[in-house]
Amino acid sequence: MTQFAKKLRGILEKAGKLDTQKGDAMLAEAIAQKRPFTEVLVKKGVVTAPELIAHISRAANLPPIDLAKLQANKDVLGKIPRDIARDYVIYPIDQIGNIITVAVANPFDVLKLDDIRIITGCQLRAVVSTQEDIERALEKAYQGDGDSVGAILQSFDDKDVELKDVGGDEESTDMSAISDEESPVVKLVNKMILDACNAGASDIHIEPFEKKVIIRYRKDGCLSEAMTLPKRMQNNVTSRIKIMSKLDIAERRKPQDGKFQMKIGNKAIDFRVSILPVVWGEKTVFRILDSSNLALDIKSLGFEQSSMDDYLWACAQPYGMILVTGPTGSGKSTTLYSAVKHIAAPDINLVTVEDPVEYQLEGINQVPVNVKAGLTFSIALRSILRQDPDVVLLGEIRDQETLEIAVKAALTGHLVLSTLHTNDAPSTITRMVDMGMDPFMIASSTLMICAQRLGRKLCVHCKKRVELPPEALLRLGFTKADIKEPMELYAPVGCPKCNAGYKGRFAILETMRMTETVKRMVVEKAHIADIKKQALSEGMLTLRRCGLLNAARGKTSLEEIESITMAD
């Protein structure tokens, strides 16, 4: 490691990226902390990972490669034992005839390359990557082995992961009740959860197939494969999760929903679990509810100024109904929680009805729906209205009865916040009419309808500037006035610090105020297209428009906006 680090330091000094004093300090830091010198260089901002690979490949006269974009070739992986590949930091990519292409972090160590030639009995064609990328690729590639679970758990310590009892009528699950035979499964599930939380994932998917079980994490809205388990572990893993969620272990024919809480480090994180029978077993999905990631400051949500003004205006009204619409996972709950936190005050009685209570808020009365016990949204809402509330947050309007009670509450002096599943703000009116609500009641009770989506932010480390002709911009939805203004349009690239060119997400909000003109059109049963046209003339920004404005500032890409919004 030291020889390669010194060689690399000389390469970067020659390229003008390092001076001797700074290089010595960073090399000493890497040795003291037992970290790769390349990792220290990238973290300190001396070079980016792509630049580092480019410098090494130029010095070694070998081509660079991006391992994140490659699929593992199982046949070639079998040519080099897993332990040797890890010790030598070499990743086998492909084989043509008697030549194997391998990615190496240190192309100058000819002795190691000779060892690999002897082991494989083949000639080598070396390409250059970083140690971090090779280790990541090896971890993912070799997890398909039947004995990979032992390797996965070998260096994992789950002493900071603890299952907590969240209460309820059921008896608490005792961790010590799990037999020694099942303890690797306990450790494996803990690792899966911990890795997902550390990666900032929002969901974990455990998907059974004919010969294997695939684990995928949803990060920044996109699913990516995290590990593969042997088929023989499928039932043990599912049973462990059922025990944690206090579900029926013997029931495998019906869907089941549950929840549990784990203490990870110093944080208590809630998990919502859904188990669904599929062809090859039971698919399990965790929703990770980490309240430490919840942005409760309404002004930090990053909406367009006019949308934020509309939202703050509606939250300041004494009564009426505010609806936030959008698909599952579009950030509706965060937006509503932020409104609740903004409205909450000592002189206001604020009550929520949720299924389930995703985040516990200090000083707020939160009612969890319990269908088995007969506590539905509509029943809970009826009871809450006898509790002298000022503001009511209703987790979701699912049926006609709940909608009718919510509308009547809004008409009788209460501020009601809730969600619906619709595509945009204007179409929510059609949805409410379809649910049996009279247009006059809709117009009288509703203050504002919002539609929300989450878009992925471009990675600031690797995004690249792009230029598009005016006709292409017009076709995407920009106006002629927009084109005259300076724009900062970028496209995703991809680097070790991001996920395919994106890192993090942001919200876009379409707000439609129920003005007197819009209310009159609703009562007169005007076509939804005419209502939308009127709202646009009054200043409503559509989802597509909000997205384009963010793309023009360089926050996201035009491709991302096209994928999450419809053209106006």
Coordinates of C-alpha atoms in Angstrom, one line a residue:
M1 CA 0.0 0.0 0.0
T2 CA 2.8 2.4 1.0
Q3 CA 4.7 1.8 -2.3
F4 CA 1.7 2.5 -4.4
A5 CA 0.7 5.5 -2.3
K6 CA 4.2 7.0 -2.8
K7 CA 4.0 6.3 -6.5
L8 CA 0.6 7.9 -6.7
R9 CA 1.8 10.9 -4.7
G10 CA 4.6 11.4 -7.2
I11 CA 2.1 11.2 -10.1
L12 CA -0.1 13.8 -8.6
E13 CA 2.8 16.1 -7.7
K14 CA 4.0 15.9 -11.3
A15 CA 0.4 16.8 -12.5
G16 CA 0.4 19.8 -10.2
K17 CA -2.3 18.4 -7.9
L18 CA -0.2 18.1 -4.8
D19 CA 2.9 19.7 -3.3
T20 CA 5.4 17.6 -1.3
Q21 CA 4.4 18.9 2.1
K22 CA 0.6 18.3 1.6
G23 CA 1.3 14.9 0.0
D24 CA 3.4 13.8 3.0
A25 CA 0.7 14.9 5.4
M26 CA -2.1 13.0 3.6
L27 CA 0.0 9.9 3.2
A28 CA 0.7 9.9 6.9
E29 CA -3.0 10.4 7.7
A30 CA -3.9 7.4 5.4
I31 CA -1.3 5.2 7.1
A32 CA -2.3 6.3 10.6
Q33 CA -6.0 5.7 10.0
K34 CA -5.4 2.5 7.9
R35 CA -7.4 4.0 5.0
P36 CA -6.6 3.9 1.3
F37 CA -4.5 6.8 0.2
T38 CA -6.9 7.3 -2.7
E39 CA -9.9 7.7 -0.3
V40 CA -8.1 10.4 1.6
L41 CA -7.2 12.2 -1.6
V42 CA -10.8 12.2 -2.8
K43 CA -12.3 13.1 0.6
K44 CA -9.9 16.1 1.0
G45 CA -10.9 17.3 -2.5
V46 CA -7.5 17.0 -4.1
V47 CA -9.0 15.2 -7.0
T48 CA -12.3 13.6 -7.9
A49 CA -12.5 9.8 -8.3
P50 CA -12.7 10.0 -12.1
E51 CA -9.7 12.4 -12.2
L52 CA -7.8 10.0 -10.0
I53 CA -8.4 7.0 -12.3
A54 CA -7.5 9.2 -15.3
H55 CA -4.1 10.1 -13.7
I56 CA -3.3 6.5 -12.8
S57 CA -4.3 5.1 -16.1
R58 CA -2.3 7.7 -18.0
A59 CA 0.8 7.0 -15.9
A60 CA 0.4 3.2 -16.3
N61 CA -0.7 3.5 -20.0
L62 CA -3.8 1.4 -19.3
P63 CA -7.5 2.2 -20.0
P64 CA -9.7 3.4 -17.1
I65 CA -13.1 1.7 -16.3
D66 CA -16.3 2.6 -14.4
L67 CA -17.2 -0.6 -12.5
A68 CA -20.6 0.8 -11.4
K69 CA -21.9 0.4 -14.9
L70 CA -20.9 -3.2 -15.3
Q71 CA -22.9 -6.4 -14.7
A72 CA -21.0 -9.2 -12.9
N73 CA -19.9 -12.1 -15.2
K74 CA -20.4 -15.2 -12.9
D75 CA -18.3 -17.4 -15.1
V76 CA -15.2 -15.1 -14.9
L77 CA -15.7 -14.5 -11.2
G78 CA -15.2 -18.2 -10.6
K79 CA -11.7 -18.0 -12.2
I80 CA -10.4 -16.1 -9.2
P81 CA -11.2 -17.2 -5.6
R82 CA -13.1 -14.5 -3.6
D83 CA -10.4 -14.2 -0.9
I84 CA -7.6 -13.7 -3.4
A85 CA -9.6 -11.1 -5.3
R86 CA -10.2 -9.2 -2.1
D87 CA -6.6 -9.5 -0.8
Y88 CA -5.1 -8.5 -4.2
V89 CA -7.9 -5.8 -4.8
I90 CA -8.6 -7.2 -8.3
Y91 CA -11.9 -7.5 -10.0
P92 CA -12.3 -10.0 -12.9
I93 CA -14.5 -8.5 -15.6
D94 CA -14.6 -10.6 -18.7
Q95 CA -12.8 -13.4 -20.6
I96 CA -12.1 -13.7 -24.3
G97 CA -10.2 -16.9 -25.2
N98 CA -7.2 -17.1 -22.9
I99 CA -7.3 -13.4 -21.9
I100 CA -9.0 -12.2 -18.8
T101 CA -9.8 -8.5 -18.3
V102 CA -9.3 -7.5 -14.7
A103 CA -9.7 -4.1 -12.9
V104 CA -6.8 -3.3 -10.7
A105 CA -6.3 -0.4 -8.2
N106 CA -2.5 -0.7 -8.4
P107 CA -1.4 -1.4 -12.0
F108 CA 2.3 -1.0 -11.0
D109 CA 2.5 -4.1 -8.8
V110 CA 3.6 -6.6 -11.4
L111 CA 4.3 -9.3 -8.9
K112 CA 0.6 -9.5 -7.9
L113 CA -0.4 -9.6 -11.5
D114 CA 2.0 -12.5 -12.1
D115 CA 0.4 -14.4 -9.2
I116 CA -3.1 -13.9 -10.8
R117 CA -1.7 -15.2 -14.1
I118 CA -0.5 -18.4 -12.4
I119 CA -3.7 -18.9 -10.5
T120 CA -5.9 -18.5 -13.6
G121 CA -3.6 -19.9 -16.1
C122 CA -4.6 -17.1 -18.4
Q123 CA -3.0 -13.9 -19.8
L124 CA -4.3 -10.7 -18.2
R125 CA -5.5 -7.4 -19.7
A126 CA -5.5 -4.9 -16.9
V127 CA -7.7 -1.8 -16.7
V128 CA -7.7 0.8 -13.9
S129 CA -10.2 1.6 -11.2
T130 CA -10.0 2.7 -7.5
Q131 CA -9.7 0.5 -4.5
E132 CA -13.1 1.7 -3.2
D133 CA -14.9 0.8 -6.5
I134 CA -13.2 -2.6 -6.7
E135 CA -14.1 -3.5 -3.1
R136 CA -17.7 -2.4 -3.7
A137 CA -18.0 -4.4 -6.9
L138 CA -16.5 -7.5 -5.2
E139 CA -18.9 -7.3 -2.3
K140 CA -21.9 -7.1 -4.6
A141 CA -20.6 -9.7 -7.1
Y142 CA -19.6 -12.5 -4.7
Q143 CA -22.8 -12.3 -2.7
G144 CA -24.5 -14.8 -5.0
D145 CA -22.4 -17.6 -3.6
G146 CA -24.2 -20.1 -1.4
D147 CA -21.7 -19.5 1.5
S148 CA -21.8 -15.7 1.0
V149 CA -23.8 -15.1 4.1
G150 CA -20.9 -16.1 6.4
A151 CA -18.7 -13.7 4.5
I152 CA -21.3 -10.9 4.7
L153 CA -21.6 -11.4 8.5
Q154 CA -17.9 -12.0 9.2
S155 CA -16.9 -8.5 10.0
F156 CA -20.4 -7.3 11.1
D157 CA -21.0 -6.3 14.7
D158 CA -24.6 -5.7 15.6
K159 CA -24.1 -4.7 19.2
D160 CA -25.4 -1.2 18.3
V161 CA -28.6 -2.6 16.8
E162 CA -31.4 -3.4 19.2
L163 CA -35.0 -4.5 18.6
K164 CA -37.4 -2.5 20.8
D165 CA -40.8 -3.3 22.1
V166 CA -43.3 -0.7 20.7
G167 CA -46.1 -1.8 23.0
G168 CA -49.5 -3.1 22.0
D169 CA -51.7 -6.0 23.1
E170 CA -49.3 -8.7 21.9
E171 CA -46.5 -10.1 24.0
S172 CA -43.1 -8.6 23.5
T173 CA -40.7 -10.6 21.4
D174 CA -37.6 -11.5 23.4
M175 CA -34.4 -11.5 21.4
S176 CA -33.0 -14.2 23.6
A177 CA -35.8 -16.5 22.6
I178 CA -34.2 -16.9 19.2
S179 CA -32.2 -20.2 19.1
D180 CA -28.5 -20.3 18.4
E181 CA -29.3 -22.0 15.1
E182 CA -31.2 -19.0 14.0
S183 CA -28.7 -16.3 15.3
P184 CA -27.0 -15.8 11.9
V185 CA -30.5 -14.9 10.5
V186 CA -31.0 -12.4 13.2
K187 CA -27.6 -10.9 12.5
L188 CA -28.2 -10.9 8.8
V189 CA -31.6 -9.0 9.1
N190 CA -29.9 -6.5 11.5
K191 CA -27.1 -6.0 8.9
M192 CA -29.6 -5.5 6.1
I193 CA -31.5 -2.9 8.1
L194 CA -28.3 -1.1 9.3
D195 CA -26.8 -0.9 5.8
A196 CA -30.0 0.5 4.5
C197 CA -30.2 3.1 7.2
N198 CA -26.6 4.1 6.7
A199 CA -27.1 4.4 3.0
G200 CA -30.1 6.8 3.5
A201 CA -32.6 4.3 1.9
S202 CA -36.3 4.9 2.3
D203 CA -37.4 1.3 1.7
I204 CA -36.0 -2.3 1.8
H205 CA -37.4 -4.9 -0.7
I206 CA -36.8 -8.6 -0.1
E207 CA -37.8 -10.4 -3.3
P208 CA -37.9 -14.2 -3.6
F209 CA -37.2 -15.9 -6.9
E210 CA -36.8 -19.4 -8.1
K211 CA -33.2 -19.9 -7.1
K212 CA -32.3 -16.9 -5.0
V213 CA -33.5 -14.0 -2.9
I214 CA -32.7 -10.5 -4.0
I215 CA -32.4 -7.6 -1.5
R216 CA -32.9 -4.1 -3.0
Y217 CA -32.8 -0.6 -1.4
R218 CA -34.7 2.4 -2.6
K219 CA -32.5 5.4 -2.4
D220 CA -33.5 8.8 -3.7
G221 CA -36.5 7.2 -5.3
C222 CA -34.6 4.5 -7.3
L223 CA -34.2 0.9 -6.5
S224 CA -30.8 -0.7 -6.6
E225 CA -29.7 -4.2 -5.8
A226 CA -27.8 -4.5 -2.5
M227 CA -27.2 -8.2 -2.0
T228 CA -28.3 -11.7 -3.0
L229 CA -29.1 -14.5 -0.6
P230 CA -29.3 -18.2 -1.2
K231 CA -32.8 -19.6 -1.6
R232 CA -32.4 -21.8 1.5
M233 CA -32.5 -18.7 3.7
Q234 CA -35.8 -17.3 2.4
N235 CA -38.2 -18.7 4.9
N236 CA -35.8 -18.1 7.9
V237 CA -35.5 -14.4 7.0
T238 CA -39.2 -14.0 6.4
S239 CA -40.0 -15.7 9.8
R240 CA -37.5 -13.5 11.6
I241 CA -39.2 -10.3 10.2
K242 CA -42.6 -11.7 11.1
I243 CA -41.4 -12.2 14.7
M244 CA -40.0 -8.7 14.8
S245 CA -43.3 -7.3 13.5
K246 CA -45.5 -9.5 15.7
L247 CA -47.2 -11.2 12.7
D248 CA -48.5 -14.7 12.2
I249 CA -45.5 -16.9 11.3
A250 CA -47.7 -19.8 10.1
E251 CA -49.8 -17.6 7.7
R252 CA -48.2 -17.6 4.2
R253 CA -51.3 -17.3 2.0
K254 CA -52.5 -13.8 2.9
P255 CA -50.9 -10.3 3.0
Q256 CA -49.9 -9.1 6.4
D257 CA -48.9 -5.6 7.6
G258 CA -47.0 -4.8 10.8
K259 CA -44.4 -2.5 12.3
F260 CA -41.5 -2.6 14.7
Q261 CA -38.9 -0.2 16.1
M262 CA -35.1 -0.6 16.4
K263 CA -32.6 1.4 18.2
I264 CA -29.6 1.9 15.9
G265 CA -26.8 3.7 17.8
N266 CA -28.6 6.4 19.7
K267 CA -31.5 6.7 17.3
A268 CA -34.9 4.9 17.6
I269 CA -36.1 4.2 14.0
D270 CA -39.6 2.9 13.1
F271 CA -40.2 0.4 10.4
R272 CA -43.5 -0.3 8.6
V273 CA -43.6 -3.8 7.2
S274 CA -45.7 -5.2 4.4
I275 CA -45.6 -8.9 3.5
L276 CA -47.2 -10.1 0.2
P277 CA -47.5 -13.7 -1.1
V278 CA -45.9 -14.0 -4.6
V279 CA -45.1 -16.9 -6.9
W280 CA -41.8 -18.0 -5.2
G281 CA -42.7 -17.2 -1.6
E282 CA -43.5 -14.0 0.3
K283 CA -42.2 -10.6 -0.7
T284 CA -41.4 -8.2 2.1
V285 CA -41.1 -4.5 2.0
F286 CA -39.9 -2.2 4.9
R287 CA -40.6 1.5 4.9
I288 CA -37.9 3.2 7.0
L289 CA -39.4 6.0 9.1
D290 CA -36.4 8.0 10.5
S291 CA -37.7 11.1 12.2
S292 CA -34.2 12.6 12.3
N293 CA -34.5 13.0 8.5
L294 CA -37.8 14.8 8.7
A295 CA -37.6 18.5 7.7
L296 CA -40.2 20.2 9.9
D297 CA -39.4 23.8 9.0
I298 CA -42.0 24.6 6.4
K299 CA -39.8 27.2 4.8
S300 CA -37.0 24.7 4.3
L301 CA -39.0 22.5 2.0
G302 CA -37.7 24.5 -1.0
F303 CA -41.0 25.2 -2.9
E304 CA -41.2 27.9 -5.5
Q305 CA -41.9 31.3 -3.8
S306 CA -45.5 31.6 -5.1
S307 CA -46.3 28.0 -4.1
M308 CA -44.9 28.6 -0.6
D309 CA -46.9 31.8 -0.3
D310 CA -50.1 29.9 -1.3
Y311 CA -49.3 27.2 1.2
L312 CA -48.6 29.6 4.1
W313 CA -51.8 31.5 3.3
A314 CA -53.9 28.4 3.5
C315 CA -52.3 27.3 6.8
A316 CA -53.1 30.7 8.3
Q317 CA -56.8 30.4 7.6
P318 CA -59.1 29.6 10.6
Y319 CA -61.2 27.0 8.8
G320 CA -61.5 25.1 5.5
M321 CA -59.7 22.1 3.9
I322 CA -56.2 21.8 2.5
L323 CA -55.6 18.8 0.3
V324 CA -52.1 17.5 -0.7
T325 CA -52.3 15.0 -3.6
G326 CA -49.8 12.7 -5.2
P327 CA -48.7 9.1 -5.5
T328 CA -47.2 7.0 -2.6
G329 CA -43.7 8.2 -1.7
S330 CA -44.1 11.8 -3.1
G331 CA -43.5 13.5 0.2
K332 CA -47.1 14.4 1.1
S333 CA -46.7 13.4 4.8
T334 CA -43.6 15.6 5.2
T335 CA -45.4 18.5 3.7
L336 CA -48.4 18.0 6.0
Y337 CA -46.2 17.4 9.1
S338 CA -44.4 20.7 8.4
A339 CA -47.8 22.5 8.2
V340 CA -48.8 21.0 11.5
K341 CA -45.6 22.0 13.2
H342 CA -46.0 25.5 11.7
I343 CA -49.6 25.9 12.9
A344 CA -49.1 24.2 16.4
A345 CA -49.3 26.6 19.3
P346 CA -50.3 26.4 23.0
D347 CA -53.7 27.9 22.3
I348 CA -54.6 25.5 19.5
N349 CA -56.0 22.0 19.9
L350 CA -54.4 20.0 17.1
V351 CA -55.2 16.3 16.5
T352 CA -54.1 13.9 13.8
V353 CA -55.5 10.6 12.6
E354 CA -53.0 8.4 10.8
D355 CA -52.5 4.9 9.5
P356 CA -49.9 4.4 10.9
V357 CA -48.5 7.3 12.9
E358 CA -45.3 7.7 10.8
Y359 CA -43.5 10.3 13.0
Q360 CA -44.3 11.2 16.6
L361 CA -44.5 14.9 17.1
E362 CA -44.0 16.6 20.5
G363 CA -47.1 18.3 21.8
I364 CA -49.4 16.9 19.1
N365 CA -52.3 14.5 19.8
Q366 CA -51.9 11.7 17.3
V367 CA -54.5 8.9 16.9
P368 CA -53.4 5.7 15.2
V369 CA -56.0 3.9 13.1
N370 CA -56.7 0.3 14.2
V371 CA -59.0 -1.4 11.8
K372 CA -59.0 -4.7 13.8
A373 CA -60.2 -2.9 16.8
G374 CA -62.8 -1.0 14.8
L375 CA -61.0 2.3 14.8
T376 CA -61.2 3.5 11.2
F377 CA -60.5 7.0 9.8
S378 CA -64.2 7.9 9.8
I379 CA -64.9 6.6 13.3
A380 CA -61.8 8.3 14.7
L381 CA -62.7 11.6 12.9
R382 CA -66.2 11.5 14.4
S383 CA -64.8 11.1 17.9
I384 CA -62.2 13.8 17.3
L385 CA -64.8 16.4 16.4
R386 CA -66.3 15.9 19.9
Q387 CA -62.9 16.7 21.4
D388 CA -63.1 20.4 20.6
P389 CA -60.3 20.5 17.9
D390 CA -59.2 23.6 16.1
V391 CA -57.0 21.8 13.5
V392 CA -57.3 18.2 12.3
L393 CA -54.8 16.3 10.2
L394 CA -56.4 13.3 8.4
G395 CA -53.7 10.9 7.1
E396 CA -55.7 10.0 4.0
I397 CA -59.2 10.3 2.6
R398 CA -60.0 6.8 1.4
D399 CA -63.8 6.6 1.1
Q400 CA -66.9 8.6 0.7
E401 CA -67.8 8.5 4.4
T402 CA -64.4 10.0 5.5
L403 CA -64.6 12.6 2.8
E404 CA -68.1 13.7 3.9
I405 CA -67.1 14.0 7.5
A406 CA -63.9 16.0 6.6
V407 CA -65.9 18.4 4.4
K408 CA -68.5 18.9 7.1
A409 CA -65.7 19.6 9.7
A410 CA -64.2 22.1 7.3
L411 CA -67.6 23.8 7.0
T412 CA -68.1 24.0 10.7
G413 CA -65.1 26.0 11.8
H414 CA -62.2 23.5 11.7
L415 CA -59.0 23.6 9.6
V416 CA -58.7 20.2 8.0
L417 CA -55.5 18.9 6.3
S418 CA -55.5 15.7 4.4
T419 CA -54.2 13.7 1.3
L420 CA -55.8 12.2 -1.8
H421 CA -54.3 10.1 -4.6
T422 CA -54.7 12.1 -7.8
N423 CA -52.4 13.2 -10.6
D424 CA -52.6 17.0 -10.3
A425 CA -54.5 19.7 -8.4
P426 CA -57.4 20.4 -10.8
S427 CA -58.2 16.6 -11.2
T428 CA -58.7 16.4 -7.4
I429 CA -62.1 18.1 -7.9
T430 CA -63.2 15.3 -10.4
R431 CA -62.0 12.7 -7.9
M432 CA -64.1 14.2 -5.1
V433 CA -67.2 14.4 -7.3
D434 CA -66.6 10.7 -8.2
M435 CA -66.5 9.9 -4.5
G436 CA -70.0 11.2 -4.2
M437 CA -69.4 14.8 -3.0
D438 CA -71.7 17.6 -4.1
P439 CA -69.8 20.3 -6.1
F440 CA -71.3 23.0 -4.0
M441 CA -69.9 21.3 -0.8
I442 CA -66.4 21.0 -2.5
A443 CA -66.4 24.7 -3.4
S444 CA -67.6 25.8 0.0
S445 CA -65.2 23.7 2.1
T446 CA -61.9 23.7 0.1
L447 CA -59.2 26.4 0.6
M448 CA -56.5 25.0 -1.6
I449 CA -55.5 21.9 -3.4
C450 CA -51.8 20.9 -3.9
A451 CA -50.1 18.3 -6.0
Q452 CA -46.6 17.2 -5.1
R453 CA -43.7 15.2 -6.5
L454 CA -40.2 14.4 -5.5
G455 CA -37.3 14.9 -8.0
R456 CA -33.7 13.8 -7.7
K457 CA -31.0 16.4 -7.2
L458 CA -28.0 16.4 -9.4
C459 CA -24.7 15.4 -7.7
V460 CA -22.7 18.6 -7.3
H461 CA -19.4 16.7 -7.7
C462 CA -20.0 15.3 -11.2
K463 CA -22.8 17.1 -13.0
K464 CA -21.8 18.5 -16.5
R465 CA -23.1 21.6 -18.2
V466 CA -25.2 21.1 -21.3
E467 CA -26.5 23.4 -24.0
L468 CA -29.8 22.9 -25.9
P469 CA -31.1 24.7 -29.0
P470 CA -34.1 27.0 -28.4
E471 CA -36.5 24.7 -30.3
A472 CA -35.7 21.9 -27.9
L473 CA -36.3 24.1 -24.9
L474 CA -39.6 25.2 -26.3
R475 CA -40.6 21.7 -26.9
L476 CA -39.9 20.8 -23.3
G477 CA -42.1 23.5 -22.0
F478 CA -40.0 26.6 -21.6
T479 CA -41.4 29.9 -22.8
K480 CA -39.8 32.3 -25.2
A481 CA -39.2 34.7 -22.3
D482 CA -37.4 31.9 -20.4
I483 CA -35.0 31.3 -23.3
K484 CA -33.9 34.9 -23.2
E485 CA -32.8 34.6 -19.6
P486 CA -29.5 32.8 -18.7
M487 CA -30.0 29.2 -17.8
E488 CA -27.7 26.7 -16.0
L489 CA -28.7 23.3 -17.5
Y490 CA -26.8 20.3 -16.4
A491 CA -26.9 16.5 -17.1
P492 CA -26.1 13.6 -14.7
V493 CA -22.7 11.8 -15.0
G494 CA -22.1 9.5 -12.0
C495 CA -19.3 9.2 -9.5
P496 CA -18.6 7.3 -6.3
K497 CA -20.3 9.9 -4.2
C498 CA -23.7 9.6 -5.9
N499 CA -26.2 7.3 -7.4
A500 CA -26.1 7.5 -11.2
G501 CA -25.5 11.2 -11.1
Y502 CA -28.0 12.1 -8.5
K503 CA -27.8 12.6 -4.7
G504 CA -30.8 13.6 -2.5
R505 CA -34.2 14.7 -3.5
F506 CA -36.3 17.9 -3.5
A507 CA -40.0 18.6 -3.6
I508 CA -42.0 20.5 -6.3
L509 CA -45.5 21.7 -5.4
E510 CA -48.4 22.7 -7.6
T511 CA -50.9 24.9 -5.6
M512 CA -54.4 25.8 -6.8
R513 CA -56.2 28.3 -4.6
M514 CA -60.0 28.0 -4.6
T515 CA -60.7 31.5 -5.6
E516 CA -64.2 32.9 -6.1
T517 CA -64.0 32.3 -9.9
V518 CA -62.7 28.7 -9.5
K519 CA -65.4 28.0 -6.9
R520 CA -68.1 29.3 -9.2
M521 CA -66.8 27.1 -12.0
V522 CA -66.8 24.0 -9.7
V523 CA -70.4 24.7 -8.7
E524 CA -71.4 25.1 -12.3
K525 CA -69.7 21.7 -13.1
A526 CA -67.3 23.3 -15.6
H527 CA -64.9 21.0 -17.4
I528 CA -61.7 20.3 -15.5
A529 CA -59.6 21.7 -18.4
D530 CA -61.4 25.0 -18.1
I531 CA -60.8 25.1 -14.3
K532 CA -57.1 24.4 -14.9
K533 CA -57.0 27.2 -17.5
Q534 CA -58.6 29.6 -15.1
A535 CA -56.2 28.6 -12.3
L536 CA -53.2 29.1 -14.6
S537 CA -54.4 32.6 -15.5
E538 CA -54.5 33.4 -11.8
G539 CA -50.9 32.4 -11.4
M540 CA -50.9 28.7 -10.6
L541 CA -47.5 27.0 -11.3
T542 CA -47.9 23.5 -12.6
L543 CA -45.7 20.6 -11.6
R544 CA -43.9 20.7 -15.0
R545 CA -43.4 24.5 -14.7
C546 CA -41.9 24.1 -11.1
G547 CA -39.7 21.3 -12.4
L548 CA -38.4 23.3 -15.3
L549 CA -37.5 26.3 -13.1
N550 CA -35.4 24.0 -10.9
A551 CA -33.7 22.5 -14.0
A552 CA -32.9 26.0 -15.3
R553 CA -31.1 26.7 -12.0
G554 CA -29.0 23.6 -12.3
K555 CA -30.7 21.8 -9.3
T556 CA -31.9 18.8 -11.4
S557 CA -31.8 17.6 -15.0
L558 CA -34.4 18.0 -17.7
E559 CA -34.5 14.2 -18.1
E560 CA -35.6 13.9 -14.4
I561 CA -38.3 16.5 -14.8
E562 CA -39.7 14.7 -17.9
S563 CA -39.8 11.5 -15.9
I564 CA -41.8 12.8 -13.0
T565 CA -44.1 15.3 -14.6
M566 CA -46.5 15.5 -17.5
A567 CA -46.3 18.1 -20.2
D568 CA -48.8 21.0 -19.7

